[in-house]
Amino acid sequence: MKIGIIFLSILAAAGTWWWSTQFRRPDRRPPFTTKIKHLFKSLVAGAAVYFVLMSLVLIYLTVSTG
């Protein structure tokens, strides 16, 4: 189950990176600071998904083992 959660977190990070870079004009390269901002947003999204899913799993285990 934890491998699935990690996989979903990686997918969320990759999806955020793709979405934030998809709508740029192809003739203009973004500056380095913009690339770093996109990378940071992607990592934050992946970490947020990971912690939300882990919290849901912990709540489920707490309720189900009651």
PDB file of N, CA and C in Angstrom:
ATOM      1  N   MET A   1       0.823  -1.193   0.000  1.00  0.00           N
ATOM      2  CA  MET A   1       0.000   0.000   0.000  1.00  0.00           C
ATOM      3  C   MET A   1       0.867   1.257   0.000  1.00  0.00           C
ATOM      4  N   LYS A   2       1.961   1.228   0.761  1.00  0.00           N
ATOM      5  CA  LYS A   2       2.817   2.411   0.818  1.00  0.00           C
ATOM      6  C   LYS A   2       3.500   2.673  -0.520  1.00  0.00           C
ATOM      7  N   ILE A   3       3.808   1.623  -1.261  1.00  0.00           N
ATOM      8  CA  ILE A   3       4.415   1.813  -2.580  1.00  0.00           C
ATOM      9  C   ILE A   3       3.432   2.527  -3.497  1.00  0.00           C
ATOM     10  N   GLY A   4       2.163   2.183  -3.407  1.00  0.00           N
ATOM     11  CA  GLY A   4       1.143   2.862  -4.205  1.00  0.00           C
ATOM     12  C   GLY A   4       1.023   4.325  -3.848  1.00  0.00           C
ATOM     13  N   ILE A   5       1.113   4.651  -2.574  1.00  0.00           N
ATOM     14  CA  ILE A   5       1.032   6.039  -2.139  1.00  0.00           C
ATOM     15  C   ILE A   5       2.239   6.826  -2.634  1.00  0.00           C
ATOM     16  N   ILE A   6       3.415   6.228  -2.551  1.00  0.00           N
ATOM     17  CA  ILE A   6       4.610   6.898  -3.068  1.00  0.00           C
ATOM     18  C   ILE A   6       4.486   7.101  -4.574  1.00  0.00           C
ATOM     19  N   PHE A   7       3.970   6.096  -5.284  1.00  0.00           N
ATOM     20  CA  PHE A   7       3.785   6.215  -6.726  1.00  0.00           C
ATOM     21  C   PHE A   7       2.803   7.344  -7.069  1.00  0.00           C
ATOM     22  N   LEU A   8       1.696   7.438  -6.331  1.00  0.00           N
ATOM     23  CA  LEU A   8       0.748   8.526  -6.558  1.00  0.00           C
ATOM     24  C   LEU A   8       1.368   9.887  -6.276  1.00  0.00           C
ATOM     25  N   SER A   9       2.228   9.965  -5.271  1.00  0.00           N
ATOM     26  CA  SER A   9       2.902  11.223  -4.963  1.00  0.00           C
ATOM     27  C   SER A   9       3.846  11.631  -6.091  1.00  0.00           C
ATOM     28  N   ILE A  10       4.568  10.659  -6.626  1.00  0.00           N
ATOM     29  CA  ILE A  10       5.450  10.960  -7.751  1.00  0.00           C
ATOM     30  C   ILE A  10       4.640  11.395  -8.961  1.00  0.00           C
ATOM     31  N   LEU A  11       3.507  10.737  -9.208  1.00  0.00           N
ATOM     32  CA  LEU A  11       2.642  11.145 -10.310  1.00  0.00           C
ATOM     33  C   LEU A  11       2.089  12.552 -10.109  1.00  0.00           C
ATOM     34  N   ALA A  12       1.755  12.896  -8.861  1.00  0.00           N
ATOM     35  CA  ALA A  12       1.254  14.247  -8.586  1.00  0.00           C
ATOM     36  C   ALA A  12       2.334  15.284  -8.849  1.00  0.00           C
ATOM     37  N   ALA A  13       3.554  14.989  -8.442  1.00  0.00           N
ATOM     38  CA  ALA A  13       4.649  15.925  -8.683  1.00  0.00           C
ATOM     39  C   ALA A  13       4.917  16.078 -10.184  1.00  0.00           C
ATOM     40  N   ALA A  14       4.924  14.962 -10.897  1.00  0.00           N
ATOM     41  CA  ALA A  14       5.157  15.031 -12.344  1.00  0.00           C
ATOM     42  C   ALA A  14       4.008  15.738 -13.048  1.00  0.00           C
ATOM     43  N   GLY A  15       2.793  15.482 -12.613  1.00  0.00           N
ATOM     44  CA  GLY A  15       1.638  16.149 -13.214  1.00  0.00           C
ATOM     45  C   GLY A  15       1.640  17.645 -12.972  1.00  0.00           C
ATOM     46  N   THR A  16       2.049  18.059 -11.791  1.00  0.00           N
ATOM     47  CA  THR A  16       2.139  19.487 -11.503  1.00  0.00           C
ATOM     48  C   THR A  16       3.208  20.145 -12.356  1.00  0.00           C
ATOM     49  N   TRP A  17       4.346  19.483 -12.501  1.00  0.00           N
ATOM     50  CA  TRP A  17       5.404  20.031 -13.348  1.00  0.00           C
ATOM     51  C   TRP A  17       4.926  20.130 -14.790  1.00  0.00           C
ATOM     52  N   TRP A  18       4.273  19.079 -15.297  1.00  0.00           N
ATOM     53  CA  TRP A  18       3.792  19.099 -16.668  1.00  0.00           C
ATOM     54  C   TRP A  18       2.767  20.213 -16.871  1.00  0.00           C
ATOM     55  N   TRP A  19       1.826  20.340 -15.945  1.00  0.00           N
ATOM     56  CA  TRP A  19       0.772  21.342 -16.083  1.00  0.00           C
ATOM     57  C   TRP A  19       1.347  22.757 -16.042  1.00  0.00           C
ATOM     58  N   SER A  20       2.319  22.989 -15.177  1.00  0.00           N
ATOM     59  CA  SER A  20       2.856  24.343 -15.057  1.00  0.00           C
ATOM     60  C   SER A  20       3.751  24.720 -16.236  1.00  0.00           C
ATOM     61  N   THR A  21       4.313  23.747 -16.929  1.00  0.00           N
ATOM     62  CA  THR A  21       5.156  24.057 -18.079  1.00  0.00           C
ATOM     63  C   THR A  21       4.433  23.880 -19.410  1.00  0.00           C
ATOM     64  N   GLN A  22       3.276  23.287 -19.427  1.00  0.00           N
ATOM     65  CA  GLN A  22       2.569  22.974 -20.664  1.00  0.00           C
ATOM     66  C   GLN A  22       2.104  24.216 -21.416  1.00  0.00           C
ATOM     67  N   PHE A  23       1.689  25.238 -20.725  1.00  0.00           N
ATOM     68  CA  PHE A  23       1.047  26.374 -21.351  1.00  0.00           C
ATOM     69  C   PHE A  23       2.007  27.528 -21.632  1.00  0.00           C
ATOM     70  N   ARG A  24       3.273  27.250 -21.708  1.00  0.00           N
ATOM     71  CA  ARG A  24       4.269  28.265 -22.054  1.00  0.00           C
ATOM     72  C   ARG A  24       4.393  28.354 -23.574  1.00  0.00           C
ATOM     73  N   ARG A  25       4.730  29.514 -24.048  1.00  0.00           N
ATOM     74  CA  ARG A  25       4.969  29.665 -25.478  1.00  0.00           C
ATOM     75  C   ARG A  25       6.253  28.938 -25.843  1.00  0.00           C
ATOM     76  N   PRO A  26       6.249  28.191 -26.948  1.00  0.00           N
ATOM     77  CA  PRO A  26       7.445  27.392 -27.281  1.00  0.00           C
ATOM     78  C   PRO A  26       8.638  28.232 -27.735  1.00  0.00           C
ATOM     79  N   ASP A  27       8.404  29.454 -28.189  1.00  0.00           N
ATOM     80  CA  ASP A  27       9.516  30.252 -28.679  1.00  0.00           C
ATOM     81  C   ASP A  27      10.274  30.974 -27.578  1.00  0.00           C
ATOM     82  N   ARG A  28       9.774  30.892 -26.359  1.00  0.00           N
ATOM     83  CA  ARG A  28      10.402  31.613 -25.247  1.00  0.00           C
ATOM     84  C   ARG A  28      10.789  30.650 -24.144  1.00  0.00           C
ATOM     85  N   ARG A  29      12.060  30.567 -23.843  1.00  0.00           N
ATOM     86  CA  ARG A  29      12.509  29.703 -22.755  1.00  0.00           C
ATOM     87  C   ARG A  29      12.347  30.432 -21.436  1.00  0.00           C
ATOM     88  N   PRO A  30      11.807  29.755 -20.429  1.00  0.00           N
ATOM     89  CA  PRO A  30      11.669  30.416 -19.129  1.00  0.00           C
ATOM     90  C   PRO A  30      13.028  30.605 -18.458  1.00  0.00           C
ATOM     91  N   PRO A  31      13.163  31.646 -17.670  1.00  0.00           N
ATOM     92  CA  PRO A  31      14.438  31.847 -16.963  1.00  0.00           C
ATOM     93  C   PRO A  31      14.657  30.766 -15.903  1.00  0.00           C
ATOM     94  N   PHE A  32      15.871  30.701 -15.433  1.00  0.00           N
ATOM     95  CA  PHE A  32      16.248  29.669 -14.456  1.00  0.00           C
ATOM     96  C   PHE A  32      15.403  29.745 -13.190  1.00  0.00           C
ATOM     97  N   THR A  33      15.106  30.944 -12.710  1.00  0.00           N
ATOM     98  CA  THR A  33      14.316  31.071 -11.476  1.00  0.00           C
ATOM     99  C   THR A  33      12.909  30.533 -11.669  1.00  0.00           C
ATOM    100  N   THR A  34      12.356  30.679 -12.858  1.00  0.00           N
ATOM    101  CA  THR A  34      11.027  30.132 -13.125  1.00  0.00           C
ATOM    102  C   THR A  34      11.070  28.609 -13.118  1.00  0.00           C
ATOM    103  N   LYS A  35      12.138  28.042 -13.664  1.00  0.00           N
ATOM    104  CA  LYS A  35      12.288  26.585 -13.639  1.00  0.00           C
ATOM    105  C   LYS A  35      12.368  26.076 -12.202  1.00  0.00           C
ATOM    106  N   ILE A  36      13.090  26.790 -11.359  1.00  0.00           N
ATOM    107  CA  ILE A  36      13.217  26.394  -9.951  1.00  0.00           C
ATOM    108  C   ILE A  36      11.861  26.499  -9.252  1.00  0.00           C
ATOM    109  N   LYS A  37      11.101  27.545  -9.552  1.00  0.00           N
ATOM    110  CA  LYS A  37       9.766  27.691  -8.959  1.00  0.00           C
ATOM    111  C   LYS A  37       8.859  26.539  -9.371  1.00  0.00           C
ATOM    112  N   HIS A  38       8.911  26.137 -10.645  1.00  0.00           N
ATOM    113  CA  HIS A  38       8.096  25.008 -11.105  1.00  0.00           C
ATOM    114  C   HIS A  38       8.516  23.717 -10.411  1.00  0.00           C
ATOM    115  N   LEU A  39       9.810  23.522 -10.266  1.00  0.00           N
ATOM    116  CA  LEU A  39      10.303  22.335  -9.590  1.00  0.00           C
ATOM    117  C   LEU A  39       9.863  22.316  -8.131  1.00  0.00           C
ATOM    118  N   PHE A  40       9.955  23.456  -7.461  1.00  0.00           N
ATOM    119  CA  PHE A  40       9.546  23.538  -6.061  1.00  0.00           C
ATOM    120  C   PHE A  40       8.052  23.262  -5.914  1.00  0.00           C
ATOM    121  N   LYS A  41       7.231  23.826  -6.821  1.00  0.00           N
ATOM    122  CA  LYS A  41       5.788  23.567  -6.772  1.00  0.00           C
ATOM    123  C   LYS A  41       5.492  22.088  -6.960  1.00  0.00           C
ATOM    124  N   SER A  42       6.222  21.447  -7.847  1.00  0.00           N
ATOM    125  CA  SER A  42       6.015  20.027  -8.093  1.00  0.00           C
ATOM    126  C   SER A  42       6.371  19.190  -6.869  1.00  0.00           C
ATOM    127  N   LEU A  43       7.490  19.515  -6.238  1.00  0.00           N
ATOM    128  CA  LEU A  43       7.888  18.776  -5.040  1.00  0.00           C
ATOM    129  C   LEU A  43       6.899  18.981  -3.897  1.00  0.00           C
ATOM    130  N   VAL A  44       6.409  20.196  -3.750  1.00  0.00           N
ATOM    131  CA  VAL A  44       5.421  20.474  -2.695  1.00  0.00           C
ATOM    132  C   VAL A  44       4.132  19.698  -2.965  1.00  0.00           C
ATOM    133  N   ALA A  45       3.707  19.655  -4.216  1.00  0.00           N
ATOM    134  CA  ALA A  45       2.494  18.911  -4.556  1.00  0.00           C
ATOM    135  C   ALA A  45       2.666  17.424  -4.266  1.00  0.00           C
ATOM    136  N   GLY A  46       3.803  16.873  -4.630  1.00  0.00           N
ATOM    137  CA  GLY A  46       4.056  15.464  -4.353  1.00  0.00           C
ATOM    138  C   GLY A  46       4.081  15.163  -2.863  1.00  0.00           C
ATOM    139  N   ALA A  47       4.726  16.026  -2.084  1.00  0.00           N
ATOM    140  CA  ALA A  47       4.776  15.832  -0.630  1.00  0.00           C
ATOM    141  C   ALA A  47       3.387  15.991  -0.012  1.00  0.00           C
ATOM    142  N   ALA A  48       2.611  16.946  -0.503  1.00  0.00           N
ATOM    143  CA  ALA A  48       1.263  17.149   0.032  1.00  0.00           C
ATOM    144  C   ALA A  48       0.382  15.937  -0.236  1.00  0.00           C
ATOM    145  N   VAL A  49       0.455  15.402  -1.444  1.00  0.00           N
ATOM    146  CA  VAL A  49      -0.330  14.202  -1.765  1.00  0.00           C
ATOM    147  C   VAL A  49       0.108  13.044  -0.888  1.00  0.00           C
ATOM    148  N   TYR A  50       1.398  12.883  -0.695  1.00  0.00           N
ATOM    149  CA  TYR A  50       1.905  11.801   0.145  1.00  0.00           C
ATOM    150  C   TYR A  50       1.360  11.906   1.569  1.00  0.00           C
ATOM    151  N   PHE A  51       1.449  13.098   2.164  1.00  0.00           N
ATOM    152  CA  PHE A  51       1.006  13.240   3.548  1.00  0.00           C
ATOM    153  C   PHE A  51      -0.510  13.136   3.695  1.00  0.00           C
ATOM    154  N   VAL A  52      -1.250  13.614   2.725  1.00  0.00           N
ATOM    155  CA  VAL A  52      -2.710  13.469   2.779  1.00  0.00           C
ATOM    156  C   VAL A  52      -3.096  12.000   2.686  1.00  0.00           C
ATOM    157  N   LEU A  53      -2.490  11.277   1.754  1.00  0.00           N
ATOM    158  CA  LEU A  53      -2.814   9.854   1.625  1.00  0.00           C
ATOM    159  C   LEU A  53      -2.373   9.054   2.849  1.00  0.00           C
ATOM    160  N   MET A  54      -1.219   9.374   3.391  1.00  0.00           N
ATOM    161  CA  MET A  54      -0.783   8.676   4.607  1.00  0.00           C
ATOM    162  C   MET A  54      -1.713   8.969   5.774  1.00  0.00           C
ATOM    163  N   SER A  55      -2.208  10.197   5.872  1.00  0.00           N
ATOM    164  CA  SER A  55      -3.169  10.539   6.927  1.00  0.00           C
ATOM    165  C   SER A  55      -4.463   9.753   6.752  1.00  0.00           C
ATOM    166  N   LEU A  56      -4.928   9.648   5.513  1.00  0.00           N
ATOM    167  CA  LEU A  56      -6.141   8.861   5.267  1.00  0.00           C
ATOM    168  C   LEU A  56      -5.944   7.396   5.619  1.00  0.00           C
ATOM    169  N   VAL A  57      -4.785   6.857   5.306  1.00  0.00           N
ATOM    170  CA  VAL A  57      -4.498   5.463   5.655  1.00  0.00           C
ATOM    171  C   VAL A  57      -4.456   5.293   7.171  1.00  0.00           C
ATOM    172  N   LEU A  58      -3.833   6.221   7.874  1.00  0.00           N
ATOM    173  CA  LEU A  58      -3.780   6.119   9.337  1.00  0.00           C
ATOM    174  C   LEU A  58      -5.171   6.227   9.955  1.00  0.00           C
ATOM    175  N   ILE A  59      -5.996   7.112   9.421  1.00  0.00           N
ATOM    176  CA  ILE A  59      -7.373   7.225   9.925  1.00  0.00           C
ATOM    177  C   ILE A  59      -8.138   5.939   9.653  1.00  0.00           C
ATOM    178  N   TYR A  60      -7.973   5.396   8.460  1.00  0.00           N
ATOM    179  CA  TYR A  60      -8.644   4.136   8.120  1.00  0.00           C
ATOM    180  C   TYR A  60      -8.191   3.005   9.060  1.00  0.00           C
ATOM    181  N   LEU A  61      -6.897   2.906   9.290  1.00  0.00           N
ATOM    182  CA  LEU A  61      -6.407   1.846  10.177  1.00  0.00           C
ATOM    183  C   LEU A  61      -6.876   2.040  11.605  1.00  0.00           C
ATOM    184  N   THR A  62      -6.964   3.283  12.054  1.00  0.00           N
ATOM    185  CA  THR A  62      -7.451   3.554  13.410  1.00  0.00           C
ATOM    186  C   THR A  62      -8.905   3.152  13.546  1.00  0.00           C
ATOM    187  N   VAL A  63      -9.707   3.462  12.563  1.00  0.00           N
ATOM    188  CA  VAL A  63     -11.137   3.144  12.615  1.00  0.00           C
ATOM    189  C   VAL A  63     -11.382   1.657  12.434  1.00  0.00           C
ATOM    190  N   SER A  64     -10.655   1.013  11.536  1.00  0.00           N
ATOM    191  CA  SER A  64     -10.924  -0.388  11.217  1.00  0.00           C
ATOM    192  C   SER A  64     -10.399  -1.356  12.278  1.00  0.00           C
ATOM    193  N   THR A  65      -9.393  -0.981  13.033  1.00  0.00           N
ATOM    194  CA  THR A  65      -8.862  -1.907  14.040  1.00  0.00           C
ATOM    195  C   THR A  65      -9.536  -1.730  15.386  1.00  0.00           C
ATOM    196  N   GLY A  66     -10.339  -0.660  15.536  1.00  0.00           N
ATOM    197  CA  GLY A  66     -11.078  -0.284  16.720  1.00  0.00           C
ATOM    198  C   GLY A  66     -11.267  -1.338  17.697  1.00  0.00           C
TER     199      GLY A  66
END
